[in-house]
CSV table of C-alpha atoms in Angstrom, one decimal:
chain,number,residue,atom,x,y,z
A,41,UNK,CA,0.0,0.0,0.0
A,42,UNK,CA,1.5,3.2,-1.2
A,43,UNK,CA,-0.9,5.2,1.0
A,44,UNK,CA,0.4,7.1,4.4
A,45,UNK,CA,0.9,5.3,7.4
A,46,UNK,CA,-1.4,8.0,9.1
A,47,UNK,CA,-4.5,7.1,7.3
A,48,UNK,CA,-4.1,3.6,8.9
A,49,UNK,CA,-4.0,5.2,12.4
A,50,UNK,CA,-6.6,7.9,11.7
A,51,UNK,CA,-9.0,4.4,11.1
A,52,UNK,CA,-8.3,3.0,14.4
A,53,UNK,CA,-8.5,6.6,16.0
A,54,UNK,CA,-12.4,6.2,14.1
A,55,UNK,CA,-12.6,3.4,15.7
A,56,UNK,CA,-11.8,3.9,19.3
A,57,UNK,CA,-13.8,7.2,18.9
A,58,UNK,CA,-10.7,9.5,19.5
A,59,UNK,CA,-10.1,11.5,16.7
A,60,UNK,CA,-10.1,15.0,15.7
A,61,UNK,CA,-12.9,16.6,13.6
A,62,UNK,CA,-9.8,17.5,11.0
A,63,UNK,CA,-8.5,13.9,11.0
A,64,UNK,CA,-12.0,12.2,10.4
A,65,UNK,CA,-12.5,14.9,7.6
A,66,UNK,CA,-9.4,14.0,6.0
A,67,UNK,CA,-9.9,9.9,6.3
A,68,UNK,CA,-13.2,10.7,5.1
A,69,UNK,CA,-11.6,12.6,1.4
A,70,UNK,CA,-8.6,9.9,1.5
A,71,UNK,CA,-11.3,6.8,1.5
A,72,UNK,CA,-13.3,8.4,-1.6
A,73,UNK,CA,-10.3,8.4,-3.5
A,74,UNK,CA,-8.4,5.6,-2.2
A,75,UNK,CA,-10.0,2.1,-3.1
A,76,UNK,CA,-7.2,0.2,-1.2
A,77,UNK,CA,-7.8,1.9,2.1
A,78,UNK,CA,-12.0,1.9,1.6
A,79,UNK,CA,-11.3,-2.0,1.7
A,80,UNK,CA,-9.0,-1.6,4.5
A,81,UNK,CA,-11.4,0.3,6.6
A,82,UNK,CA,-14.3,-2.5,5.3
A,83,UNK,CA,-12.3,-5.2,6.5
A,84,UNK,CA,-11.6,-3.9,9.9
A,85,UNK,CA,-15.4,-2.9,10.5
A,86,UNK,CA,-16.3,-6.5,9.2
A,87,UNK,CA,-13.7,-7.8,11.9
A,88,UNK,CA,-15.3,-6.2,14.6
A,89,UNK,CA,-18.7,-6.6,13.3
A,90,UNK,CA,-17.5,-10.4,13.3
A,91,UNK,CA,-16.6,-10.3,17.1
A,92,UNK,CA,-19.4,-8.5,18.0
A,93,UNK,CA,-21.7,-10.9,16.9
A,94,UNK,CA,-20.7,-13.9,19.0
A,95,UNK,CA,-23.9,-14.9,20.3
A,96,UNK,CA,-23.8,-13.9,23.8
A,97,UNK,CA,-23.7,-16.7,26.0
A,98,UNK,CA,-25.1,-17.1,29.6
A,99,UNK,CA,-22.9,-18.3,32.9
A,100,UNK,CA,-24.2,-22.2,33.4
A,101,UNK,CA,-26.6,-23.2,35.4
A,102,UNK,CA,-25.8,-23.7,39.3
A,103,UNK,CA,-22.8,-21.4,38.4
A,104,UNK,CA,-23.6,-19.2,41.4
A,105,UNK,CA,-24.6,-22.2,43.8
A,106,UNK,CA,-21.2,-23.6,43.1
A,107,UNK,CA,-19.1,-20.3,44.1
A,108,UNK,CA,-21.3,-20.8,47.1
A,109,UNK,CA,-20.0,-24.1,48.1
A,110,UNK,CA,-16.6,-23.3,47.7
A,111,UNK,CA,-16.1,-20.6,49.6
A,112,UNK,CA,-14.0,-20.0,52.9
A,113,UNK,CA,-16.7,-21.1,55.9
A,114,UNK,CA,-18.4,-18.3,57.1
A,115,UNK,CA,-18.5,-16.5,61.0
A,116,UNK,CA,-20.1,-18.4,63.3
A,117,UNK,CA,-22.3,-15.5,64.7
A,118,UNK,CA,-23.4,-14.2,61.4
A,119,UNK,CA,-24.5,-17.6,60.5
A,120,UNK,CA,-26.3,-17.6,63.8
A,121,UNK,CA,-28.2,-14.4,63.4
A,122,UNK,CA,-29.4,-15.5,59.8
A,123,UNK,CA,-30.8,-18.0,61.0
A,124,UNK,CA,-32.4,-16.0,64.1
A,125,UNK,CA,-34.0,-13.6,61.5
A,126,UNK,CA,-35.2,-16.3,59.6
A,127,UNK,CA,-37.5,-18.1,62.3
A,128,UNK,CA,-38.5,-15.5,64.1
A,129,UNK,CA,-41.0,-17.6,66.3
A,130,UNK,CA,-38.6,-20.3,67.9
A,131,UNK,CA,-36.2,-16.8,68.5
A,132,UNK,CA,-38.9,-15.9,70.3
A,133,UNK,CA,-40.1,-19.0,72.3
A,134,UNK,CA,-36.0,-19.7,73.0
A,135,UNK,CA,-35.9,-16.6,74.1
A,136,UNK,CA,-38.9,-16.7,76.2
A,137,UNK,CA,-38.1,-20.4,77.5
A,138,UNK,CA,-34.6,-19.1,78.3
A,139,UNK,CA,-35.9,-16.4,80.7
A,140,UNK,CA,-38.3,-18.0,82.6
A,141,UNK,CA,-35.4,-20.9,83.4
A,142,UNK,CA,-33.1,-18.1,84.5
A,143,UNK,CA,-36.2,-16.4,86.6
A,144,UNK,CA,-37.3,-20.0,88.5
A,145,UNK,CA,-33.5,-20.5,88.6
A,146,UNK,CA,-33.2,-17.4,90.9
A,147,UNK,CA,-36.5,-18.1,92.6
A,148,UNK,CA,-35.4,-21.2,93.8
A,149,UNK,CA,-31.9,-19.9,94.6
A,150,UNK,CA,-33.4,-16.8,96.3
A,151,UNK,CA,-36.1,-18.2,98.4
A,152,UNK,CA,-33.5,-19.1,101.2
A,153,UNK,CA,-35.9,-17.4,104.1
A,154,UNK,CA,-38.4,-19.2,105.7
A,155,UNK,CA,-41.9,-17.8,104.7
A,156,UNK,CA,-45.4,-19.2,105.2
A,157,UNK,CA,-49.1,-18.7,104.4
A,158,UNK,CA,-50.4,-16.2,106.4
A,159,UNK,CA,-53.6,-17.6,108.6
A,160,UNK,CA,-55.0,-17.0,111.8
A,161,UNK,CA,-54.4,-19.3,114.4
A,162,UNK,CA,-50.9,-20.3,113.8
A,163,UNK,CA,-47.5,-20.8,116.3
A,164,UNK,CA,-44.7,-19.7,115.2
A,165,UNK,CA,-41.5,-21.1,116.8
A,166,UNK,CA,-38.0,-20.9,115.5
A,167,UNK,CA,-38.4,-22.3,111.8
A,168,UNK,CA,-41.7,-24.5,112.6
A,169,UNK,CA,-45.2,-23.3,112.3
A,170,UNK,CA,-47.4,-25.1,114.4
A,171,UNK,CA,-51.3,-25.7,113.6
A,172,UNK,CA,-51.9,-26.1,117.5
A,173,UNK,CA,-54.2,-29.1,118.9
A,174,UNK,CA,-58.1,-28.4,118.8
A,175,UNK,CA,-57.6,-25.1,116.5
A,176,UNK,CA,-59.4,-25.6,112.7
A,177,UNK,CA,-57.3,-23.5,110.1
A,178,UNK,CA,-60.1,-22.6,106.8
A,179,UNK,CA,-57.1,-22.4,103.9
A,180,UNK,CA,-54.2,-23.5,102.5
A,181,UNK,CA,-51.0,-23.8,104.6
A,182,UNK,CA,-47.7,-23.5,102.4
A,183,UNK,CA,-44.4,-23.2,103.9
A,184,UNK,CA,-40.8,-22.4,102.5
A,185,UNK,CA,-37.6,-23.5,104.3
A,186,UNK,CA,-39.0,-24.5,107.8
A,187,UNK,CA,-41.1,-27.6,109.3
A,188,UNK,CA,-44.9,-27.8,109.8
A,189,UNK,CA,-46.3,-29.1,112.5
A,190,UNK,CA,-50.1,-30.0,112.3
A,191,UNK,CA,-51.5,-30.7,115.7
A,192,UNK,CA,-54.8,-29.7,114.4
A,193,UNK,CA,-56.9,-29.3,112.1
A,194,UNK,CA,-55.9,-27.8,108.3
A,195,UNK,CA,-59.5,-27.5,106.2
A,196,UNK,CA,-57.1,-27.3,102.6
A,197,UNK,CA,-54.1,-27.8,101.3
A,198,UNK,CA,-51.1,-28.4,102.9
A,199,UNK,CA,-47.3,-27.5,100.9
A,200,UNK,CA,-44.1,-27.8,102.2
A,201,UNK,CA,-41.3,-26.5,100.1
A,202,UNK,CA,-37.7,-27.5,101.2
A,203,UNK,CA,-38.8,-28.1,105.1
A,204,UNK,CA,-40.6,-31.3,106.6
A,205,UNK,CA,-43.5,-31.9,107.7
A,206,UNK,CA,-44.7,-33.3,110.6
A,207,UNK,CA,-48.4,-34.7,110.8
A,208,UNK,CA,-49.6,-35.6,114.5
A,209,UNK,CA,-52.1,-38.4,115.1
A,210,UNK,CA,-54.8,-35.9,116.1
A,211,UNK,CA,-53.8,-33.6,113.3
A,212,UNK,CA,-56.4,-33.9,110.5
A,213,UNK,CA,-55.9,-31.8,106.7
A,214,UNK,CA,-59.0,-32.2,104.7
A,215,UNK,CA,-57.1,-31.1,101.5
A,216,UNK,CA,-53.8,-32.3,99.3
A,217,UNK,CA,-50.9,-32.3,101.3
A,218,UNK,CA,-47.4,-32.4,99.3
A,219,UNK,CA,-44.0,-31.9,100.2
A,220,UNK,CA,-41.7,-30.0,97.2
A,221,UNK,CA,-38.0,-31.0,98.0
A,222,UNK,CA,-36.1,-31.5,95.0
A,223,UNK,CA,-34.8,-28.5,92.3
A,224,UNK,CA,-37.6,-30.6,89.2
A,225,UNK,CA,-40.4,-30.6,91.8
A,226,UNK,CA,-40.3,-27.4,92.7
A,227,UNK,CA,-40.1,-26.2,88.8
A,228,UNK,CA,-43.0,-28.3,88.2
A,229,UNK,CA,-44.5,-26.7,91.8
A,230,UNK,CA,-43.6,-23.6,89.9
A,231,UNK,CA,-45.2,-24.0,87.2
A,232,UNK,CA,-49.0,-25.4,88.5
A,233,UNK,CA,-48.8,-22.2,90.6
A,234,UNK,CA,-48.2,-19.7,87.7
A,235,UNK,CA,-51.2,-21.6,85.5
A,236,UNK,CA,-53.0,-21.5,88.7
A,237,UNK,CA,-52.7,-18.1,89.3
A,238,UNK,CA,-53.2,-17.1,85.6
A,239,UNK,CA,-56.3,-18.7,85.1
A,240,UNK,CA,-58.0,-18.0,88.5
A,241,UNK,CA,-56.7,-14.7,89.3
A,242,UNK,CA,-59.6,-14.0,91.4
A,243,UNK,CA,-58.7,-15.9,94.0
A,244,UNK,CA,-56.8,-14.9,96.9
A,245,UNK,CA,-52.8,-15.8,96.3
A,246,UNK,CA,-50.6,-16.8,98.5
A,247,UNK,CA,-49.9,-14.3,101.5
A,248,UNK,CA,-46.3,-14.6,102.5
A,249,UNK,CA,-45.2,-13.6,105.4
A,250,UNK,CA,-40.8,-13.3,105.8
A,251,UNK,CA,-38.5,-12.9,108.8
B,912,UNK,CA,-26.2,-1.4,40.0
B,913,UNK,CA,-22.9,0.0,41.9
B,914,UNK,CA,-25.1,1.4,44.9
B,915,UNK,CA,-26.6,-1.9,45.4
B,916,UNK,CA,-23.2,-3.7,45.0
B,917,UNK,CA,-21.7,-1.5,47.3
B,918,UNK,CA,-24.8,-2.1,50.3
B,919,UNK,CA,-23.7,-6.0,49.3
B,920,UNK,CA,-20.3,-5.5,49.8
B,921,UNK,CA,-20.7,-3.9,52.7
B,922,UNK,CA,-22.7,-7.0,54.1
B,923,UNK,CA,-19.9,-9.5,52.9
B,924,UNK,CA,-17.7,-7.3,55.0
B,925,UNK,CA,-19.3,-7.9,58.2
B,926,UNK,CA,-19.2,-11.7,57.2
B,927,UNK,CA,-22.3,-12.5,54.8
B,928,UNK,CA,-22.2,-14.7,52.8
B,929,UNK,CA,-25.4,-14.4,51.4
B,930,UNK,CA,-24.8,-11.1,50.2
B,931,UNK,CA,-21.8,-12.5,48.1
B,932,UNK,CA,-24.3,-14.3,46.4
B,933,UNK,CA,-26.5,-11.4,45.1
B,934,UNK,CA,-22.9,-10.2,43.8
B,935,UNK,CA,-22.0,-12.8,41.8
B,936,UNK,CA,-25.8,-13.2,40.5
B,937,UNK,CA,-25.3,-9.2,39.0
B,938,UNK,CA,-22.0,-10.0,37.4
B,939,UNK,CA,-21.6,-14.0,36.4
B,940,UNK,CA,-22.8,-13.9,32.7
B,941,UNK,CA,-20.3,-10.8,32.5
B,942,UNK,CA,-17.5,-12.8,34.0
B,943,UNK,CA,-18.6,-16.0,32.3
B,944,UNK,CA,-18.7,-14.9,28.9
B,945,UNK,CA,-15.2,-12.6,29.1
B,946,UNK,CA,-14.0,-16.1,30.4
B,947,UNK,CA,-15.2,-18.0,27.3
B,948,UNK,CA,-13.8,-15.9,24.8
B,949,UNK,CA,-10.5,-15.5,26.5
B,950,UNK,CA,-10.0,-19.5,27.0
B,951,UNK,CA,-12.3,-20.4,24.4
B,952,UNK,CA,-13.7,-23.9,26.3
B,953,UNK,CA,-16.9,-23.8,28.4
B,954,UNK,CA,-15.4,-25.8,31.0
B,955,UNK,CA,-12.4,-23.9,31.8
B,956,UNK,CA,-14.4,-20.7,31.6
B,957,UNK,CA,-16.4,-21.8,34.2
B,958,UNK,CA,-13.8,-23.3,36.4
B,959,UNK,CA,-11.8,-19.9,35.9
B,960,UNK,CA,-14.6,-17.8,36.3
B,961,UNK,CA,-15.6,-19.2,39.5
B,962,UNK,CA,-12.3,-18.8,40.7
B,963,UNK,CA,-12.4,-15.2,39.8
B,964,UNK,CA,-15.6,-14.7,42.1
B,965,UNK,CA,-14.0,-17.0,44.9
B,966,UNK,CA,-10.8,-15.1,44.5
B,967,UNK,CA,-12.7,-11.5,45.2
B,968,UNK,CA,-14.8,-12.7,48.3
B,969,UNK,CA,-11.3,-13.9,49.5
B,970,UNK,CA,-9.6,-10.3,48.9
B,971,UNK,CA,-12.3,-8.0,49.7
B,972,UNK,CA,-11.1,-6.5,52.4
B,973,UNK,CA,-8.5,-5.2,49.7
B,974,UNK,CA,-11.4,-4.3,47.6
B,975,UNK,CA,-11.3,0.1,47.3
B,976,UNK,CA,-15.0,0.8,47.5
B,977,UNK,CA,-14.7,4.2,45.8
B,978,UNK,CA,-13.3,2.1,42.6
B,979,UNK,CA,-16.3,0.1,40.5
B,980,UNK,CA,-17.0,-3.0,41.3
B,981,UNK,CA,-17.2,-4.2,38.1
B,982,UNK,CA,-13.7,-3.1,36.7
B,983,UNK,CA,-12.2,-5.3,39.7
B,984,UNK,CA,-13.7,-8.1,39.1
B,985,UNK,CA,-13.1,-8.2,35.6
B,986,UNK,CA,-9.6,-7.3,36.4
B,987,UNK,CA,-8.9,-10.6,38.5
B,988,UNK,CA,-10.8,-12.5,35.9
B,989,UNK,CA,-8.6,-11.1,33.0
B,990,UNK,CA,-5.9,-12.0,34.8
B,991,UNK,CA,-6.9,-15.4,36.1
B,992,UNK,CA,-7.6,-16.1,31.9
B,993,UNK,CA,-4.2,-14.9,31.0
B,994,UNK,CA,-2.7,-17.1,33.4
B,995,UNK,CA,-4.5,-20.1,32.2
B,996,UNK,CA,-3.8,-19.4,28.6
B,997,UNK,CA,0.5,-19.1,29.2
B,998,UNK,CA,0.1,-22.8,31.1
B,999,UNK,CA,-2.2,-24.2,28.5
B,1000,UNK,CA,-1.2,-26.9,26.5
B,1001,UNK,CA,-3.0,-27.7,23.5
B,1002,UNK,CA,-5.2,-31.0,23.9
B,1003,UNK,CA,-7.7,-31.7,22.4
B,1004,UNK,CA,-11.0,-34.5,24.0
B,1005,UNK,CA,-13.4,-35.7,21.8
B,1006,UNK,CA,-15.7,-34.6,24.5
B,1007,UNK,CA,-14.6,-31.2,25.0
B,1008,UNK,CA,-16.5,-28.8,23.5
B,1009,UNK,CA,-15.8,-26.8,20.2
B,1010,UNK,CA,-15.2,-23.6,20.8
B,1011,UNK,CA,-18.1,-20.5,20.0
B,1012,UNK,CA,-20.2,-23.3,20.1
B,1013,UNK,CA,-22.9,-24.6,23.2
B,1014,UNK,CA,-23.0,-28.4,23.9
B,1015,UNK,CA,-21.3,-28.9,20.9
B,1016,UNK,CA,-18.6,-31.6,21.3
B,1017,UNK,CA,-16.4,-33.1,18.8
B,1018,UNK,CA,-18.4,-36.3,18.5
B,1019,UNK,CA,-21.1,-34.1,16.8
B,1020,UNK,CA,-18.5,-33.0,14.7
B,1021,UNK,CA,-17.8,-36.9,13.4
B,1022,UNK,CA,-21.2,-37.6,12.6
B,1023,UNK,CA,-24.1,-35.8,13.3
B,1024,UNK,CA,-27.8,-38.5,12.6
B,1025,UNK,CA,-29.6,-35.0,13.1
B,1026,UNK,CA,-28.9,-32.5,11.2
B,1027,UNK,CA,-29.1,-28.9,11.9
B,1028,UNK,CA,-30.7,-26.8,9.5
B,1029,UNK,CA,-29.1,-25.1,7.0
B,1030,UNK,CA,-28.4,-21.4,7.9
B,1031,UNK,CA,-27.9,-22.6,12.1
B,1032,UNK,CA,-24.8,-24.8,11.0
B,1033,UNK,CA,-23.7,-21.8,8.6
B,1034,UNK,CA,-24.2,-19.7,11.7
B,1035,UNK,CA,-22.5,-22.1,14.1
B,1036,UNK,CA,-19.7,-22.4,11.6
B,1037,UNK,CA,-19.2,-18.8,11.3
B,1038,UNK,CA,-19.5,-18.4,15.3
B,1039,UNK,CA,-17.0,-21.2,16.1
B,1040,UNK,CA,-14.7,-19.5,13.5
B,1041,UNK,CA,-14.7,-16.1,14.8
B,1042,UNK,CA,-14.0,-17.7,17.9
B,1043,UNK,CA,-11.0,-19.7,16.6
B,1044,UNK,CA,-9.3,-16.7,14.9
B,1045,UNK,CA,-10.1,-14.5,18.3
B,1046,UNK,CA,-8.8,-17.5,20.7
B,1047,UNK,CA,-5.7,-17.5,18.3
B,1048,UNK,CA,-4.5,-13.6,18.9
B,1049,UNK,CA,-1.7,-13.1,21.7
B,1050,UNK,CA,-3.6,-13.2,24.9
B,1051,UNK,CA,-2.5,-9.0,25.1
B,1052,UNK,CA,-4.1,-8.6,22.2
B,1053,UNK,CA,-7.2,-11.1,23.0
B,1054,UNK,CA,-7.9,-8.9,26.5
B,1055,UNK,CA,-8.5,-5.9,24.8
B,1056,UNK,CA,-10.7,-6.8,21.9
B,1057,UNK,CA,-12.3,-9.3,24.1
B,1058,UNK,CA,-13.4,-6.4,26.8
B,1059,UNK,CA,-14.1,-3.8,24.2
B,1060,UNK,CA,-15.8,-5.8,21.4
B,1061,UNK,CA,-17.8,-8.3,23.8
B,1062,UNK,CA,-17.9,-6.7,27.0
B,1063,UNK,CA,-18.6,-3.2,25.7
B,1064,UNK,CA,-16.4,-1.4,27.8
B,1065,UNK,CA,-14.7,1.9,27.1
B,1066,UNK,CA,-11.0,2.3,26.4
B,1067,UNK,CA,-10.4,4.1,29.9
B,1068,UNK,CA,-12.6,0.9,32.1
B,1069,UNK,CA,-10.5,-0.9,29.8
B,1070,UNK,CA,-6.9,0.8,30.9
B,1071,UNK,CA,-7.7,0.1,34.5
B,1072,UNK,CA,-8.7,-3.1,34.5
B,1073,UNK,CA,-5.5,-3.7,32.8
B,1074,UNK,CA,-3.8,-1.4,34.8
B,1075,UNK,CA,-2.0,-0.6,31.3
B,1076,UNK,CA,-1.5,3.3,30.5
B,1077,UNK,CA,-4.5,4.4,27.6
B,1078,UNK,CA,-1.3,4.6,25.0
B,1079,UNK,CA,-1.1,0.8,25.3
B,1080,UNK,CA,-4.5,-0.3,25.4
B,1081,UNK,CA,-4.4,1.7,22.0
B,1082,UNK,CA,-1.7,0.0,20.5
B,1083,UNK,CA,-2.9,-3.5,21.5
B,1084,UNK,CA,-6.5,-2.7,20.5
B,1085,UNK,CA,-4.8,-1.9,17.2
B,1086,UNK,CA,-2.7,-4.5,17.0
B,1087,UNK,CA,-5.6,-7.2,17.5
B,1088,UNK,CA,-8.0,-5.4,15.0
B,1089,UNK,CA,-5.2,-5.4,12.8
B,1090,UNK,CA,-4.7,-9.1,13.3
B,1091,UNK,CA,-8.2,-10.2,13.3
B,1092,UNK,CA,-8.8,-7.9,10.0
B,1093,UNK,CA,-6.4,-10.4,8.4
B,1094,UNK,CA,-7.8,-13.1,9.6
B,1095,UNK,CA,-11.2,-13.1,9.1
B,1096,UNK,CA,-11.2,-10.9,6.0
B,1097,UNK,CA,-12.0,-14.0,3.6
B,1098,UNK,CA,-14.8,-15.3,5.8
């Protein structure tokens, strides 16, 4: 080709849309008079034209699912918090279920003093209530960390949480009378009494009285 | 695209993975097809393609978030290809497939009971062709025509994904349109 290098350069310069107005004028005059370079120019639009027309092809199925799989294992916490966010509900219940543990936990823990129901008619000594001999108590008796002595007569129930009991031959309780030692009975204890309470909250709750 | 990719980012930062996901969702069929055309081979597009994404989620922490997205990633990809290609050997598999082509393996190529109508095969031909001639070019040369003529990216994405001054990406763009003119002239 006899024809300046620059005319070659002023076609790529076209083609990378970089070129001067002047330059594109004078490729423009140069290709109408020059036959070799107007194929030249052809053949490089036809190239890229070529390229270009590669059918555009998609990234294969599962493509993404196996970048997944091979990545570097992920924090343990943020794992943890998806999953939190995605079941909200058993969050919640854990959560829930989680409290009212750590709350009986303390109860039990805390209730170290010795407390019983208050009624009329009752000895107090030391650590032992005492339902005294020929006296009728109308009511529930409970008592936390001390004994109970029933002489008497007890017209309803009778609890004894974490003490003993002691039942005389002339004593007489017309109700239930159980005796909550272990950490399991007096969840369970725990529980009755909180469903108790719930669904008859009407009804006069357990008057404590501590020293 | 780069706001969103930049909210995902910032999730993969602070460890989710999930968020990676949406990430390479937005840019696989990019990354895929630059892959292809570089190596020329479905299967070791895809293998070095995946490595590309696995390779970002790796180095994010070194990823600059006032820098696109995009131009990184197709940065590690380019470079993962040009790798590839300077420790390829040629082989050919009977099962491998023929390059420009999809699912077409050279067992099709012995004897084909269906045949494919007239103007597909011409197409397929012409395809697997261009592909040839573009998968023969010097991998310098095959980066730039590859991201400007497929990809569509400018010759300034193109310099930094390179990380080659304009000047050169000029020269090599010229240099492969050059080559390819030859080359596919009597097609």
């Amino acid at each position: 080709m006899s024809c300046p290098e620059k005319y070659i350069a002023y076609m790529h310069d076209f083609l990378d849309e970089d070129i001067s107005d002047e330059s594109e004028q004078e490729l423009r005059e140069h290709l109408q008079t020059c036959p070799a370079c107007e194929q030249h120019f052809k053949e490089l639009k036809k190239a890229i034209a070529f390229v270009q027309s590669t059918a555009h092809i998609k990234a294969p199925d599962h493509f993404t699912a196996g970048i997944m799989a091979n990545l570097p294992k992920e924090n343990k916490k943020i794992e943890v918090n998806r999953w939190l966010k995605n079941h909200p509900f058993l969050s919640a219940a854990s959560l829930f279920l989680l409290l009212m543990a750590g709350s009986l936990f303390t109860s039990w823990n805390q209730d170290e003093q010795f407390s019983f129901s208050k009624q009329p008619n009752l000895i107090v000594e030391n650590d032992t209530v005492i339902v005294p001999e020929g006296e009728v108590v109308t009511g529930d008796i409970v008592v936390r960390n001390g004994k109970l002595q029933i002489e008497g007569e007890v017209q309803g129930d009778v609890t004894v949480i974490n003490g003993e009991k002691y039942l005389a031959s002339a004593g007489n309780v017309t109700g239930e009378i159980s005796e909550v030692d272990e950490l399991f009975e007096w969840i369970w204890y725990q529980i009755k009494t909180v469903t108790k309470k719930t669904f008859n909250i009407n009804e006069d709750s357990e008057q404590s009285l501590q020293y | 695209m780069e706001t969103i990719v930049i909210s995902r980012i910032k999730q993969v930062l602070k460890g989710d993975q999930n968020a990676y996901g949406e990430i390479v969702e937005l840019y696989k069929d990019k990354i895929f097809q630059l892959c292809f055309r570089m190596l020329g081979n479905r299967h070791e597009a895809e293998d070095v393609a995946q490595e590309a994404f696995i390779r970002a989620y790796i180095n994010i922490h070194g990823f600059n978030q006032n820098k696109k997205f995009s131009s990184w990633i197709y940065r590690i990809a380019t470079n993962l290809c040009i790798d590839r290609i300077r420790k390829k050997k040629p082989d050919y598999f009977l099962d491998a497939e023929v390059p420009g082509t999809e699912g077409l393996t050279m067992y099709s190529q012995i004897a084909s009971e269906t045949d494919l109508p007239e103007d597909k095969l011409v197409r397929l031909e012409l395809q697997e062709n261009v592909q040839r001639e573009i998968s023969k070019l010097p991998e310098k040369y095959r980066a730039v025509i590859v991201l400007k003529y497929i990809e569509e990216l400018s010759l300034n994405e193109i310099s930094e994904i390179l990380d080659l001054p304009l000047g050169t990406v000029k020269t090599r763009m010229h240099r492969g349109r050059e080559t390819l003119r030859q080359r596919l002239k009597n097609l």
